Coordinates of C-alpha atoms in Angstrom, one line a residue:
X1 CA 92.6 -92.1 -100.7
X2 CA 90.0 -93.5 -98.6
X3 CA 87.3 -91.5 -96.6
X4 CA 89.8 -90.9 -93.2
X5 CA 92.2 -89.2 -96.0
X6 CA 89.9 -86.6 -96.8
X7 CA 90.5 -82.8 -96.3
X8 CA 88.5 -80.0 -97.6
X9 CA 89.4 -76.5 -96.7
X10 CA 88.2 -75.1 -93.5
X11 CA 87.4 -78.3 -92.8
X12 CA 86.9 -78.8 -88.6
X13 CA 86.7 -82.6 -87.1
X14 CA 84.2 -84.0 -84.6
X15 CA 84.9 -87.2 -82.5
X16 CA 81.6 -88.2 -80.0
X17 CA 81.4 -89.3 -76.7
X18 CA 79.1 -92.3 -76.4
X19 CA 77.4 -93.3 -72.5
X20 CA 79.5 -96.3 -71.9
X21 CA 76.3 -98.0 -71.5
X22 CA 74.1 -98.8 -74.5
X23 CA 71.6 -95.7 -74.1
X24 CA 72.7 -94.1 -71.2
X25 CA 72.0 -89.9 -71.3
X26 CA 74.0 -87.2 -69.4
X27 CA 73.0 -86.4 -66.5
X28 CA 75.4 -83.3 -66.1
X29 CA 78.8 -81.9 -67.8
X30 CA 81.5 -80.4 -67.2
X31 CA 83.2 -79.0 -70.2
X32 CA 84.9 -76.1 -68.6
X33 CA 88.9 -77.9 -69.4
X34 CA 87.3 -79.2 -72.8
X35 CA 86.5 -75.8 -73.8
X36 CA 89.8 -74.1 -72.4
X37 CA 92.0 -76.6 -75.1
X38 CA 93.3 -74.2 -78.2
X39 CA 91.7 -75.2 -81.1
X40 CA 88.0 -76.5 -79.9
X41 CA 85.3 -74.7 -81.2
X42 CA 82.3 -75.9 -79.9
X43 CA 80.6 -79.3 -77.2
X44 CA 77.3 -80.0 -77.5
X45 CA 75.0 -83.1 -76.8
X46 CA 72.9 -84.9 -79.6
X47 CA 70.4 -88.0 -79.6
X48 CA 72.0 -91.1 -80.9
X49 CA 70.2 -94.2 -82.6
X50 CA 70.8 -96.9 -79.8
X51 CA 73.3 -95.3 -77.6
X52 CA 71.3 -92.7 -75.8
X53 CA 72.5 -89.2 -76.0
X54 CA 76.0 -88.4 -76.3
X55 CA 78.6 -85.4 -76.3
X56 CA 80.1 -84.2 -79.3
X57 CA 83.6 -82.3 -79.6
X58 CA 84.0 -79.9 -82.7
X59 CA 87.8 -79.3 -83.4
X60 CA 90.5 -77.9 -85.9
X61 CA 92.0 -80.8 -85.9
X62 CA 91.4 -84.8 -84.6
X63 CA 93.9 -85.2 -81.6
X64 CA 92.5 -81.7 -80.5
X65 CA 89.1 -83.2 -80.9
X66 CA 89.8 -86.4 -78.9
X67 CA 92.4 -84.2 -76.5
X68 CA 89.1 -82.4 -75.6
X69 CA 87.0 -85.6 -75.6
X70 CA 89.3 -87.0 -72.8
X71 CA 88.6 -83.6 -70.6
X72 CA 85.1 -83.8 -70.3
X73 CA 83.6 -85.1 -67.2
X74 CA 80.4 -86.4 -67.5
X75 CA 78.0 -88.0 -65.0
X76 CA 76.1 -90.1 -66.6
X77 CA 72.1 -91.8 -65.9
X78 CA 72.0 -95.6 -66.6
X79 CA 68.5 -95.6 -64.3
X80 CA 66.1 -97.0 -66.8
X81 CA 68.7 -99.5 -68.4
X82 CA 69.0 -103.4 -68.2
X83 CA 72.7 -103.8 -68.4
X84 CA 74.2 -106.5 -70.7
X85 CA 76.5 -109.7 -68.8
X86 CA 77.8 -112.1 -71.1
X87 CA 77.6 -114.8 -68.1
X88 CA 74.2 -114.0 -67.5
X89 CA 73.6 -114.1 -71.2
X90 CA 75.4 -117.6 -71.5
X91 CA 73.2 -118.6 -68.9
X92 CA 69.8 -117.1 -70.6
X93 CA 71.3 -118.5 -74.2
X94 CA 71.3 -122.1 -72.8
X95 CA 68.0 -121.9 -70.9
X96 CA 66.4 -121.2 -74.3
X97 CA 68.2 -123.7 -76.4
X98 CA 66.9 -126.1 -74.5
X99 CA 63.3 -125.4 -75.4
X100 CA 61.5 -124.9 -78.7
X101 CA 61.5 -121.8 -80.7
X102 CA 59.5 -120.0 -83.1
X103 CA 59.5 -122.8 -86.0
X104 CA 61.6 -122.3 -88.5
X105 CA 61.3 -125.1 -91.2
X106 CA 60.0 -128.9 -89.9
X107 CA 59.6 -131.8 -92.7
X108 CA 58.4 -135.5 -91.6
X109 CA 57.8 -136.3 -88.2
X110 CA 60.8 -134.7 -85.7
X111 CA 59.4 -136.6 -82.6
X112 CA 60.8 -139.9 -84.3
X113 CA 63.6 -138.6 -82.7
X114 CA 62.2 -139.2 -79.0
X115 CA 61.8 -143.3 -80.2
X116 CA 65.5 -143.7 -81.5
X117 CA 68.0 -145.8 -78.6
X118 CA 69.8 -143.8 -76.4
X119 CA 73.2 -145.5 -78.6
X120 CA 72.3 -144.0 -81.6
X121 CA 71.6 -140.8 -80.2
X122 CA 73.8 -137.6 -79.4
X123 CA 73.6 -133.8 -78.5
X124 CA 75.6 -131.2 -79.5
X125 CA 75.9 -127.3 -77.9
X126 CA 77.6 -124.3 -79.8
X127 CA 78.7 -121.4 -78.4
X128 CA 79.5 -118.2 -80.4
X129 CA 80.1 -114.9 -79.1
X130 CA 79.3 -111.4 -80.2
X131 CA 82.6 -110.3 -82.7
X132 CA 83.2 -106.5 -83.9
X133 CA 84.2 -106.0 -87.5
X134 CA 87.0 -103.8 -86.6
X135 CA 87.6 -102.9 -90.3
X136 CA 91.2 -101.2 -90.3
X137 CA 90.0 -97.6 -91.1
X138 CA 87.9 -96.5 -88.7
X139 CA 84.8 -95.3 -89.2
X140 CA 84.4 -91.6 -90.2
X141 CA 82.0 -89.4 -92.6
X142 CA 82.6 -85.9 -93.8
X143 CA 79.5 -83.3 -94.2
X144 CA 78.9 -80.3 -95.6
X145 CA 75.8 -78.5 -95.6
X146 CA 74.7 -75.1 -96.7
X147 CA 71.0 -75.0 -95.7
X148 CA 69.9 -76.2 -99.3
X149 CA 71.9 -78.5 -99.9
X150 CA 74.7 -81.0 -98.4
X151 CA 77.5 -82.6 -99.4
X152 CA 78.7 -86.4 -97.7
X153 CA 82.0 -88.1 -98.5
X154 CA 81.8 -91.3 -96.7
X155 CA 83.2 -95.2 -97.3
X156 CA 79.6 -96.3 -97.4
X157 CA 78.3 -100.0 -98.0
X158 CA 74.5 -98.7 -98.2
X159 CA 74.7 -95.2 -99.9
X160 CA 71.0 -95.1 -101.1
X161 CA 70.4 -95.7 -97.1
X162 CA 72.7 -93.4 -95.9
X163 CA 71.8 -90.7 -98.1
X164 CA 68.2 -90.8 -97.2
X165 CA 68.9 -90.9 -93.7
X166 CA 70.9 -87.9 -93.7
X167 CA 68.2 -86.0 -95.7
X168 CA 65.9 -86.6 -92.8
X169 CA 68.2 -85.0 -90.4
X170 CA 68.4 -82.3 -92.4
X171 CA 65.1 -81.7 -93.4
X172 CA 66.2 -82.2 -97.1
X173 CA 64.9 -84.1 -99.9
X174 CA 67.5 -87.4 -101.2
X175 CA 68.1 -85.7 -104.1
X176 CA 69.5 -82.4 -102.6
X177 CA 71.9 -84.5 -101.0
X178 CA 75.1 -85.2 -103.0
X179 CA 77.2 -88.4 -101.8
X180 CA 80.6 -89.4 -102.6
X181 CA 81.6 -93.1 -102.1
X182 CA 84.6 -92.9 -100.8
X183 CA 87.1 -96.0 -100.7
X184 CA 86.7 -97.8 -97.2
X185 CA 89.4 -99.3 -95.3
X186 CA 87.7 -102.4 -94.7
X187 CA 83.8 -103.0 -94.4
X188 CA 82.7 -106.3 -93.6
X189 CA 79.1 -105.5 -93.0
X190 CA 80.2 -102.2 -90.6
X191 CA 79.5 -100.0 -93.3
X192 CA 76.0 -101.3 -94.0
X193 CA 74.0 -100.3 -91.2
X194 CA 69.9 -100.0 -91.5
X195 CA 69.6 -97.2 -89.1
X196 CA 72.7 -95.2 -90.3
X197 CA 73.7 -94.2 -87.0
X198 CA 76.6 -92.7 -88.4
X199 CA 75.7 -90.9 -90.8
X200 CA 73.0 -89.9 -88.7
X201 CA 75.3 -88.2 -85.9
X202 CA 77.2 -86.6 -88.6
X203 CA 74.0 -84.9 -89.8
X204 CA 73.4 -83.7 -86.8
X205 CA 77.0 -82.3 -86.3
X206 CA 76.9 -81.0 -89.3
X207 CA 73.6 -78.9 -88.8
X208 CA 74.6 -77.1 -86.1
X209 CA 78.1 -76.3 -88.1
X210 CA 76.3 -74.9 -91.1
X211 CA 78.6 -74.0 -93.7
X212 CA 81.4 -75.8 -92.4
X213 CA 82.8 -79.3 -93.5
X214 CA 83.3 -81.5 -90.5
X215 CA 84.8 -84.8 -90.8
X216 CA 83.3 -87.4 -87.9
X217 CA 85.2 -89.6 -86.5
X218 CA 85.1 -92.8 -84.5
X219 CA 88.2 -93.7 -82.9
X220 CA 89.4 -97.6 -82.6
X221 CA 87.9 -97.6 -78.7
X222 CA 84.8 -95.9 -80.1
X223 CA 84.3 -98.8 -82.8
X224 CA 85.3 -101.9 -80.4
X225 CA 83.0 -100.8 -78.1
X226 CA 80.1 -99.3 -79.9
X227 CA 78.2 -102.0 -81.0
X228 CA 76.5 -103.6 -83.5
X229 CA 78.7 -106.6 -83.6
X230 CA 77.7 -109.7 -85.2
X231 CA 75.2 -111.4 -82.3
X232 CA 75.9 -114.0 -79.7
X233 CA 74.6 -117.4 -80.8
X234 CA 73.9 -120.4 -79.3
X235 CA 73.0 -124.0 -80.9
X236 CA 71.3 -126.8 -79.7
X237 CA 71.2 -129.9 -82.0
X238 CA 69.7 -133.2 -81.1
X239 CA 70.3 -136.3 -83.9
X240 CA 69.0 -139.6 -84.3
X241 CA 71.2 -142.0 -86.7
X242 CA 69.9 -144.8 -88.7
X243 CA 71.1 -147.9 -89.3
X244 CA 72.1 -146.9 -92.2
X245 CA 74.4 -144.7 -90.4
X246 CA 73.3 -141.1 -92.0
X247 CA 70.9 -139.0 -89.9
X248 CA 66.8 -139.6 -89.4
X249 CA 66.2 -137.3 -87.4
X250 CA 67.4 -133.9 -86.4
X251 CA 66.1 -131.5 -83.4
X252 CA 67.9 -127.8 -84.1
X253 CA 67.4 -124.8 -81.6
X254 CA 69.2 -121.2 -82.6
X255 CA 69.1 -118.9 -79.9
X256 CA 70.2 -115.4 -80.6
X257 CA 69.0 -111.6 -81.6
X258 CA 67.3 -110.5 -84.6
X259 CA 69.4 -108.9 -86.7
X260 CA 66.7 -106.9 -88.6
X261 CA 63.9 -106.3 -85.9
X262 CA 62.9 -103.2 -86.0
X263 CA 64.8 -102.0 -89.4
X264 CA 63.0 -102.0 -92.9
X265 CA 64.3 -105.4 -93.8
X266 CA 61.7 -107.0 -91.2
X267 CA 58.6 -107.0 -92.8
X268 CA 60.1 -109.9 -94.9
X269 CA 63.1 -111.1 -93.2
X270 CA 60.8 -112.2 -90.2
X271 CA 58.5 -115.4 -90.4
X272 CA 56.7 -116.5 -87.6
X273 CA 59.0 -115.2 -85.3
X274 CA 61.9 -116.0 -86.7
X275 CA 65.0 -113.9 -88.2
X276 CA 65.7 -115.7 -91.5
X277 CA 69.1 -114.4 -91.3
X278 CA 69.8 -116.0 -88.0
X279 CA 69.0 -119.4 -89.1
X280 CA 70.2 -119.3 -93.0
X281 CA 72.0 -121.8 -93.9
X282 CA 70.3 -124.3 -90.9
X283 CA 66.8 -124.0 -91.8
X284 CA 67.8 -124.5 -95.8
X285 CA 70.8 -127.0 -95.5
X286 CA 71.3 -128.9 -98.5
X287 CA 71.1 -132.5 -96.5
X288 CA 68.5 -135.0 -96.6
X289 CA 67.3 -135.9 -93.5
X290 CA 63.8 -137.3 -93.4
X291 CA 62.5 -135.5 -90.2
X292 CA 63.7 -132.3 -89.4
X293 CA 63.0 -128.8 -87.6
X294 CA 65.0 -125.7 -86.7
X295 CA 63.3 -123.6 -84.2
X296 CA 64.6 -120.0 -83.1
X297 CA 64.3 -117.8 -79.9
X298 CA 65.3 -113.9 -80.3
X299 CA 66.1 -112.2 -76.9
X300 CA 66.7 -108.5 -76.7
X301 CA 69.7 -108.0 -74.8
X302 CA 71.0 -104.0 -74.7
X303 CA 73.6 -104.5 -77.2
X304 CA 72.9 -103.3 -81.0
X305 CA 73.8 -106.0 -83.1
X306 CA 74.5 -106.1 -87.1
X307 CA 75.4 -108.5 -90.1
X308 CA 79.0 -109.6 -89.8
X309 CA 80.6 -111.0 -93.4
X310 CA 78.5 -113.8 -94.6
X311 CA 75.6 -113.2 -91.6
X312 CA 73.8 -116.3 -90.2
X313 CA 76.5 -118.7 -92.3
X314 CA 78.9 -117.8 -90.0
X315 CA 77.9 -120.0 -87.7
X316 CA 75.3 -122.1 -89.3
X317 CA 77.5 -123.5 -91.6
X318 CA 80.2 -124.1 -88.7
X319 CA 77.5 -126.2 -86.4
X320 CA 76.6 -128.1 -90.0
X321 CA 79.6 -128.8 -91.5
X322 CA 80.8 -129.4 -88.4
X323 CA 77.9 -131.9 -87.0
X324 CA 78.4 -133.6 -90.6
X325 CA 81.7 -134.3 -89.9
X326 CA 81.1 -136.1 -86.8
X327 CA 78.4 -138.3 -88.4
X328 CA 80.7 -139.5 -90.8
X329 CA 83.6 -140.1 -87.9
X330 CA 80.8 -142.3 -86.5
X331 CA 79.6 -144.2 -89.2
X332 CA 83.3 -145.0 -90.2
X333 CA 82.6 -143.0 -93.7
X334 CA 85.2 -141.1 -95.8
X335 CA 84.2 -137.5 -95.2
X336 CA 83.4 -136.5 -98.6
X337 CA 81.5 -139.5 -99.5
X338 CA 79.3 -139.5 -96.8
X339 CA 78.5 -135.7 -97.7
X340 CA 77.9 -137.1 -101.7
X341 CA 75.6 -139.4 -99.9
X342 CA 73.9 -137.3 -97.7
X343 CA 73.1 -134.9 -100.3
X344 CA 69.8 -134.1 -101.5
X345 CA 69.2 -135.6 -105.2
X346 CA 68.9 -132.1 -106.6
X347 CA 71.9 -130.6 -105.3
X348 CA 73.8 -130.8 -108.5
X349 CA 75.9 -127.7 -107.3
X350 CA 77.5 -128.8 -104.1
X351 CA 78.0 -131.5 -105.9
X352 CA 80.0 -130.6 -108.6
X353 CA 81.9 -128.6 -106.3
X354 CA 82.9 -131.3 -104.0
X355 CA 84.0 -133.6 -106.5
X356 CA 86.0 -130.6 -107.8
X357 CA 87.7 -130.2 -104.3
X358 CA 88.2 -134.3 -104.0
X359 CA 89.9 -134.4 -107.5
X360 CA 92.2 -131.1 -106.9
X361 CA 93.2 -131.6 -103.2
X362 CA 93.5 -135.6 -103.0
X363 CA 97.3 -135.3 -104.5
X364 CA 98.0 -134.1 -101.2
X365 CA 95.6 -135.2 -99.2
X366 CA 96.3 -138.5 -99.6
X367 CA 100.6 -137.3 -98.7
X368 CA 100.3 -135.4 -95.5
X369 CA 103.5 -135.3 -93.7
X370 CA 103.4 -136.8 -90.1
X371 CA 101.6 -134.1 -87.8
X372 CA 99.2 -133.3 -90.2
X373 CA 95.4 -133.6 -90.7
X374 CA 93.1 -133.0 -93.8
X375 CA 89.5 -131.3 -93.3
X376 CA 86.9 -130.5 -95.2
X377 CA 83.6 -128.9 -95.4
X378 CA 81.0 -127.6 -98.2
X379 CA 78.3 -124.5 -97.8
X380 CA 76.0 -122.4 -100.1
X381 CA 75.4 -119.2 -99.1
X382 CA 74.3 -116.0 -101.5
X383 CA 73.7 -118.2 -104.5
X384 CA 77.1 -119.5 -104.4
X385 CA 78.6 -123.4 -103.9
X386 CA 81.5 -123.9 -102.0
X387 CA 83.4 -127.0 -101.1
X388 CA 87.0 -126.4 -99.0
X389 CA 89.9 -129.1 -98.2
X390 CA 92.9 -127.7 -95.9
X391 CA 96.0 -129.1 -94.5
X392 CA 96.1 -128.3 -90.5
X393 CA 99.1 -128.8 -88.4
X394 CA 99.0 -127.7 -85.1
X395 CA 101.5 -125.5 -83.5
X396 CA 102.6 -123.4 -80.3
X397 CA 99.2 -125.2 -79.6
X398 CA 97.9 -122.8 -82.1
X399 CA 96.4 -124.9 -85.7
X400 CA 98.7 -124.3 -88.5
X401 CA 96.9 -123.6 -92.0
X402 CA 99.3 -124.8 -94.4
X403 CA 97.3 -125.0 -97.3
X404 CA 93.5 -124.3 -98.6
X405 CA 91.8 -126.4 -101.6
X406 CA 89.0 -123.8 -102.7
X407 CA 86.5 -125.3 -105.4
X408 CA 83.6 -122.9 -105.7
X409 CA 80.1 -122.5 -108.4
X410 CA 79.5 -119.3 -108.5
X411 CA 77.4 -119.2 -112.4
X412 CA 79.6 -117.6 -114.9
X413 CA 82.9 -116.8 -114.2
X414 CA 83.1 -113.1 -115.4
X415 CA 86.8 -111.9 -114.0
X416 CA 88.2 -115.3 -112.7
X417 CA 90.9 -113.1 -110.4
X418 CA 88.7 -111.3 -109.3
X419 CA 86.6 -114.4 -107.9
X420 CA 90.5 -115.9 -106.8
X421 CA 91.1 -113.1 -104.8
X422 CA 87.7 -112.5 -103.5
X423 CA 88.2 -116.1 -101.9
X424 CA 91.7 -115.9 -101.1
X425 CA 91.0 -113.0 -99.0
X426 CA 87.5 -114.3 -97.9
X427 CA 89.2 -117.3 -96.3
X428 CA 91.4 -115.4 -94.7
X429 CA 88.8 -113.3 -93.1
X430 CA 86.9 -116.2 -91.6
X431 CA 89.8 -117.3 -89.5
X432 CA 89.2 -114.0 -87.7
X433 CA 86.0 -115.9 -86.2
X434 CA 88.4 -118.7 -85.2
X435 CA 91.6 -117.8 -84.3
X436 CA 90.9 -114.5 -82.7
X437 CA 92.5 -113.8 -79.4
X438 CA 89.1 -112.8 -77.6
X439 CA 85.7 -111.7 -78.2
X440 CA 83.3 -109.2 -77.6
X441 CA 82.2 -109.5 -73.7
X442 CA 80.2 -107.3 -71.3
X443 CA 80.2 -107.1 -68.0
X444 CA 77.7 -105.4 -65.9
X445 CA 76.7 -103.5 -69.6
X446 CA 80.4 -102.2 -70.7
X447 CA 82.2 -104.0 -72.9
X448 CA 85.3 -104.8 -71.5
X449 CA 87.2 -104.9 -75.1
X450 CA 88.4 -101.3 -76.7
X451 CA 90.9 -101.6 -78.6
X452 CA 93.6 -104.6 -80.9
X453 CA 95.0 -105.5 -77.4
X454 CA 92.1 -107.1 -76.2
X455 CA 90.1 -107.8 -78.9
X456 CA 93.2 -109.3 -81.2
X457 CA 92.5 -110.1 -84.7
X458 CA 94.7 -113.2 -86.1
X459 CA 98.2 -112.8 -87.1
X460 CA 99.7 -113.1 -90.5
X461 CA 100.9 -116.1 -89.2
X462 CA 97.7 -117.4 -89.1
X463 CA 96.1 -117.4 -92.3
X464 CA 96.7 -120.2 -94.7
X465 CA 100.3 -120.4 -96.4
X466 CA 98.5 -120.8 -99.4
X467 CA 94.6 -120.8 -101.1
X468 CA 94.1 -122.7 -104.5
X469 CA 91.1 -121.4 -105.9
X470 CA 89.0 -123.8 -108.3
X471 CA 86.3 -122.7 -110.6
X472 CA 83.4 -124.8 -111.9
X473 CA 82.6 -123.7 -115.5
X474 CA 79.0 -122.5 -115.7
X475 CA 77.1 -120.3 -118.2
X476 CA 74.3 -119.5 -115.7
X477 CA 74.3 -116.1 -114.0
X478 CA 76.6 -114.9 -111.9
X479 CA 76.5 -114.9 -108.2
X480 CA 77.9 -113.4 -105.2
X481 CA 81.8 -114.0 -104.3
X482 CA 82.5 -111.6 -101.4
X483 CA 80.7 -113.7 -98.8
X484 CA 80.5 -117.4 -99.8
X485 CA 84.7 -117.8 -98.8
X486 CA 83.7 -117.2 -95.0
X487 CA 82.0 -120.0 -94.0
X488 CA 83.8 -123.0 -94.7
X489 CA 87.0 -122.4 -93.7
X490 CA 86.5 -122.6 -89.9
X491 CA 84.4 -126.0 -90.2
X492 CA 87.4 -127.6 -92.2
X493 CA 90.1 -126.4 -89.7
X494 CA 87.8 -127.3 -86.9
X495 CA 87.3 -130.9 -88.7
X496 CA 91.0 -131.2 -89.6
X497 CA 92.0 -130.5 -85.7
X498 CA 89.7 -133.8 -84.5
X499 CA 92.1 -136.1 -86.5
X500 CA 94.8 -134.1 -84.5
X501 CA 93.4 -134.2 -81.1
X502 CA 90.2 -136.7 -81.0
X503 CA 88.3 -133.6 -79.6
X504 CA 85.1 -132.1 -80.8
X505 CA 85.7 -128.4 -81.0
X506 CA 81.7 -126.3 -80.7
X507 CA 83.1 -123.1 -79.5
X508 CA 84.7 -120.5 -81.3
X509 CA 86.8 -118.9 -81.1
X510 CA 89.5 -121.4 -80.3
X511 CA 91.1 -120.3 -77.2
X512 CA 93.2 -123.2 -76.5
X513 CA 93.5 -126.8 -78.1

């Protein structure tokens, strides 16, 4: 039973109508045909967290609720809004990258870079764009509140959050507010959000319905379209090489929102400007490279933005592992020992896990069949090492995961199939990022995504035939497993394809090949 499963007796159903523009507000409604449809028992408007003010729909039952929804006719104000443009942004996103940011992290001397020969220089530019989680049951929460007391069933990722949230609304304390974790249909970060806007506009529902359970619920449009996606990113990286052929010096712009400005998780998430969880996993890369700096810019486009699985590594690790990858193709170095190389002395972890990964996947590694290519790419992310081999094929010009070589640290091993299957199905989800058939775009501020037919998740086809998962044996403390599977599979693919094709692949997700 998950949280959408719910039903309570007496129990009425609310869905919302949003401004179709990040904080628009009514300017006038017509409710008149909404109100005539059996079954509706009350429209009203209520503030919303980052959305403006928006319509609600109180009904017996959901398609009632959303039968309604589609009646309303609403004019509404955009006046005192700057409307989002994804080619505008792209524009904007570049413009920055190409300047310094708020500092980051900077070791040695950065500017060597500007004496290095134009020969053993290069630049690289990455382009990622904003993705929904679009978790398979959609978002919903169920409220019931007697004056004194309420009563939430939701499929919450941040309960002590949520709860305390809806006690505000209510003008409760925490404590008089019971919660029910319900199971969730898929989470991803979606069910985790600082403001609980959800819960927020089911408080609010639920207030004026005193007495009454009513379930709120955010249809598949509502949820592709209703923000806080994972934020647009772009990269800027500017590298010196040695003669030595391994890096000396490396110039490293993110440009992209703050995930946590203005939330709770600011005051020490945010250094000198900077979002640490835009540029984790740059900033603290395991490499040694003798003079270094990552630099950040944070615009403030009108789109609410949120942790997506694995936050900054989702593309951090990408532009490293990838960027790695290509130093190695230069220097005429096998992959993995370059990385051994390049690794700083104390990184006993990645280490282990690498050699791991070498001695499990090099039986067929070293055997692909004609039309095949071998990646490969290593991260750390939430305490947890990961090194990643796959076999890549490309077909229907679409790549072809045949097979994934997982070798991951994560401290002691406490439920070993657990940890498989957390990284089996963590691999899987991070070829979402890669092989999705679109992204999240606006134009003129709507985004013009709103449901699986233009904002298509991969296919079975697409995830990898198969996922070895490798354990290194450790008796230090546990660490996390539900994150550290994302990152690296989209670098290896992305590494594997070069072999294929001799291109250099900085954009995801991969539209064409």
């Amino acid at each position: 039973k998950f949280g959408l499963d719910l039903d309570l007796p007496g129990m009425k159903v609310a869905v919302v109508a949003h401004p179709p523009i990040f904080g628009g507000t009514p300017k006038s409604i017509d409710d008149k045909a909404a109100r005539g449809i059996p079954g509706v028992m009350d429209v009203f408007e209520i503030p919303t967290i980052s959305r403006g003010t928006a319509v609600v729909v109180v009904a017996d039952k959901f398609w009632t609720a959303k039968e309604a929804r589609d009646q309303l006719s609403i004019d509404w104000d955009f006046s005192r809004i700057e409307p989002a443009d994804t080619e505008q942004l792209r524009a904007k996103y570049k413009e920055l990258a190409a300047t310094p940011g708020n500092v980051a992290v900077t070791r040695g001397d950065p500017s060597v870079l500007d004496g290095i020969s134009v020969a053993n220089r290069f630049e690289a530019e990455y382009e990622f764009p904003y993705l929904a989680h679009t978790p398979m049951e959609p978002l919903n929460t169920t409220i019931r509140f007697d004056g004194d007391h309420a009563e939430v069933w939701a499929g919450s990722q941040f309960q002590t959050v949520d709860q305390m949230a809806i006690a505000e609304i209510l003008s409760l304390k925490p404590e008089q507010v019971t919660f029910h974790t319900e199971m969730a249909g898929g989470g991803f970060g979606r069910r985790a959000t600082p403001d609980s806007h959800v819960q927020r506009e089911a408080a609010t529902i639920a207030k004026r319905c005193k007495g009454i359970p009513v379930k709120l619920i955010w249809t598949r449009e509502d949820d592709v379209q209703g923000g806080y996606y994972r934020p647009m990113f772009a990269h800027r990286i500017e590298i010196g090489i040695g003669v030595d052929g391994m890096p000396l010096a490396w110039r490293h712009v993110v440009v992209g929102q703050s995930i946590v400005a203005g939330t709770p998780f600011a005051s020490f998430l945010i250094k000198n400007g900077v979002d640490e969880t835009a540029v984790e996993g740059a900033a603290d890369n395991p490499y040694e490279i003798p003079n270094f700096t990552v630099t950040a810019h944070h615009p403030t486009p009108n789109v609410p933005v949120l942790w997506w699985r694995s936050v900054g590594h989702t593309h951090t690790a990408f532009v490293m592992e990838t960027l790695v990858d290509e130093l190695a193709s230069r220097a005429g170095a096998d992959p993995i020992a370059y990385r051994r190389k390049l690794l700083k002395p104390d990184e006993k972890k990645l280490r282990g896990v690498l050699d791991l990964m070498d001695e499990k996947s090099a039986s067929w590694r070293n055997h692909l069949p004609e039309g095949h290519a071998a990646g490969v790419a290593c991260h750390e992310s939430f305490g947890t090492n990961v090194a990643c081999a796959v076999d890549v094929s490309i077909q229907n010009k679409r790549p072809k995961i045949h097979r994934v070589t997982v070798a991951v640290d994560c401290g002691t091993a406490v439920n070993p199939l657990t940890i498989e299957s957390q990284f089996q199905a963590g691999v899987s989800f991070g070829v979402s990022q890669l092989m999705a058939k679109g992204a999240i775009t606006f134009k003129s501020g709507h985004a013009e995504q709103n449901n699986f037919d233009g904002y298509t998740p991969p296919y079975i086809i697409d995830a990898p035939v198969a996922v070895d998962v490798h354990i290194v044996p450790s008796t230090e403390k546990p660490s996390g497993c539900g994150e550290p599977s994302v990152p690296v599979i989209s670098p290896a693919v992305v590494n594997a394809l070069f072999r294929l094709t001799g291109k250099r692949y900085r954009n995801l997700p991969l539209l064409s090949l």
